[in-house]
Every structure is written in C-alpha cells, then in structure tokens.
CSV table of C-alpha atoms in Angstrom, one decimal:
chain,number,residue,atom,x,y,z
A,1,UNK,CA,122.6,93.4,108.0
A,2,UNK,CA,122.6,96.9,109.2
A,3,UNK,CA,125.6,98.6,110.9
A,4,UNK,CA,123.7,100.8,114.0
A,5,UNK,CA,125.3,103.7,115.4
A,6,UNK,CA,126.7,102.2,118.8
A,7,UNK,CA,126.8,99.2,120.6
A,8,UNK,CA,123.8,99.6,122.9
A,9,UNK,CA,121.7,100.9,119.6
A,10,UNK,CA,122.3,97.4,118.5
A,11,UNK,CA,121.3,95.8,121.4
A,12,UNK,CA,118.0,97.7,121.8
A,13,UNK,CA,116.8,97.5,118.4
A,14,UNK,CA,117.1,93.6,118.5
A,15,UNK,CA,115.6,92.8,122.0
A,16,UNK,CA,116.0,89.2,123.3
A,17,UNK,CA,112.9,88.5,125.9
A,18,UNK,CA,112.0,85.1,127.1
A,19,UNK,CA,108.8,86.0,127.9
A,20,UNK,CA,107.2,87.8,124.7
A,21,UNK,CA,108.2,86.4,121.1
A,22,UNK,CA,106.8,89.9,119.3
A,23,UNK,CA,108.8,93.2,120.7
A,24,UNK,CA,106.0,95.7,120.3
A,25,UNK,CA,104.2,93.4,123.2
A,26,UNK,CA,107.2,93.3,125.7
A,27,UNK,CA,107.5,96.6,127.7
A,28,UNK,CA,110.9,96.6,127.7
A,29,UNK,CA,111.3,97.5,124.2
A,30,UNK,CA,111.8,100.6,123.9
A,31,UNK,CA,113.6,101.2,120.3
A,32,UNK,CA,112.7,99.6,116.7
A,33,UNK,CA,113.9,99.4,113.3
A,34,UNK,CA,112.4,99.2,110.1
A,35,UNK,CA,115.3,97.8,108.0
A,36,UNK,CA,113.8,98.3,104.6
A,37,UNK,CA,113.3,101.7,105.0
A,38,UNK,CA,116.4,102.4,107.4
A,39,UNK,CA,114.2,104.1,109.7
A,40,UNK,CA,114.3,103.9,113.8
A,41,UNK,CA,111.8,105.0,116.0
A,42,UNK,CA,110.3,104.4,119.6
A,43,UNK,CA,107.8,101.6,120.4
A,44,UNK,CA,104.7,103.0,121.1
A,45,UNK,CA,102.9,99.9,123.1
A,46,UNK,CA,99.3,100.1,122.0
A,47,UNK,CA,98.9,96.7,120.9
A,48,UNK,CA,99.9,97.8,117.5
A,49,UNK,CA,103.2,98.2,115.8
A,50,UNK,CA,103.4,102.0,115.7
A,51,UNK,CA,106.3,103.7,116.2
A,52,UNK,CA,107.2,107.9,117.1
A,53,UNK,CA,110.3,108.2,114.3
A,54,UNK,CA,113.5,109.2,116.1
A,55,UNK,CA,116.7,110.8,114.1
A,56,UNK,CA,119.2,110.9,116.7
A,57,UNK,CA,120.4,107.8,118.7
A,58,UNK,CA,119.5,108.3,123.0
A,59,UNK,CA,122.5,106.5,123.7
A,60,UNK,CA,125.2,108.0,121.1
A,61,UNK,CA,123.5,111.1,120.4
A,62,UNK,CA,125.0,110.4,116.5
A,63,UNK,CA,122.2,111.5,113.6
A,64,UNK,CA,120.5,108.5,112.6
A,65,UNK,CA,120.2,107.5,108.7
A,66,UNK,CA,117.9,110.0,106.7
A,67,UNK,CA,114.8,107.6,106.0
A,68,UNK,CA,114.5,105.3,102.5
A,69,UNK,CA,110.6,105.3,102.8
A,70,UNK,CA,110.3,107.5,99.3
A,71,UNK,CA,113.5,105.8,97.5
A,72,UNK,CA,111.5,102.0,98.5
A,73,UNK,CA,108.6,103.2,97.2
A,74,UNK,CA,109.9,104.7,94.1
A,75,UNK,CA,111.9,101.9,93.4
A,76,UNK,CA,109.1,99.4,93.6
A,77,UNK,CA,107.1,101.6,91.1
A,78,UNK,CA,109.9,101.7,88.8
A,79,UNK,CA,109.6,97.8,88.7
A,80,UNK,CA,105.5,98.4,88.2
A,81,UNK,CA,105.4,96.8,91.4
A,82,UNK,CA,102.4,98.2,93.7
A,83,UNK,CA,103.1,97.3,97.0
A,84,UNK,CA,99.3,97.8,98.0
A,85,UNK,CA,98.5,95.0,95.2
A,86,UNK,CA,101.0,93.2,94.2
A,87,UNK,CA,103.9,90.7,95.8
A,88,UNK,CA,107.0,92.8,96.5
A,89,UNK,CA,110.0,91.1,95.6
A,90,UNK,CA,111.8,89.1,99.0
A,91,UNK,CA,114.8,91.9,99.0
A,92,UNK,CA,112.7,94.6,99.2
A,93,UNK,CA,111.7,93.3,102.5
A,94,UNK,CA,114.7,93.9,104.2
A,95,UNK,CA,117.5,96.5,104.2
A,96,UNK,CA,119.1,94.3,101.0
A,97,UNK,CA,117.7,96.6,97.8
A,98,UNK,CA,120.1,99.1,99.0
A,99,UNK,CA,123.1,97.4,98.3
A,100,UNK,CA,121.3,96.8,94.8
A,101,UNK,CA,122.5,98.4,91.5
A,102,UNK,CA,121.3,102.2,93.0
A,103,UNK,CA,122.1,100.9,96.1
C-alpha cells in the first residue's frame, strides 16, 4: 500500500461515495492515483478515465513521487513481457514490483 503525502491526500485519492461505485463518474472526485506507476493527477470527468498529472499535493504543497511510468515499462520488457500483447504479471498491477528486487 502506498504511503501519500498527508492525511487528506489519502482521503481524496480513495473516495468512498454511496452513490457511484467508479470515482471518475462521481463529481466529487477530484484527485486519483495510478499505483503502479506512482503517479497522481486530477480527474478529468469526461466519461473517461483521464487524468491532468499533478507533482505537488493541493493540500500539503509537498513534491509528489517522480513518476515510474518508464521504470514499469522497462521492467516488463526486461521480462519480454509486452504489455500491449501479452498478460502482465498480477504485481505489476499495483504499486508491489517496486518493493521487488530493483525495487
């Protein structure tokens, strides 16, 4: 599990809503994370899961993670894994391959 920057970081990037089960459908969230690539950004709510990529918290004001996007890929390629083709392996789908061997 991933250790956010403050309390309220925490709270926003995991929204609770008893009315929508997805958060890029409920208005009220405003903040996401992408755990596998340790990148945050805000929720753009246009019935997709985009995102505008934020690197400093707007409660804290503390520098966010620098991105894993590259490392995840060039990991997976180092296992001659293709992530456009082929399975990728159940840790790379979290934040858990970092705290792998390179981790």
């Amino acid at each position: 599990m991933t250790e956010h920057c403050c309390t309220e970081m925490a709270r926003r990037v995991d929204p609770h809503c008893d009315v929508h089960a997805d958060p890029y459908a409920c208005p009220d969230a405003l903040v996401g994370f992408v755990a596998k690539f340790q990148e945050y950004g805000l929720v753009v709510h246009d019935g997709g899961t985009a995102m505008i990529g934020i690197l400093f918290c707007p409660w804290c004001g503390r520098r966010l993670p620098e991105s894993q996007r590259d490392r995840w890929f060039d990991e997976l390629e180092a296992l001659g894994v293709d992530p456009g083709e082929d399975d990728v392996p159940v840790e790379f789908e979290d934040g858990s391959w970092l705290s792998g061997p390179t981790g």
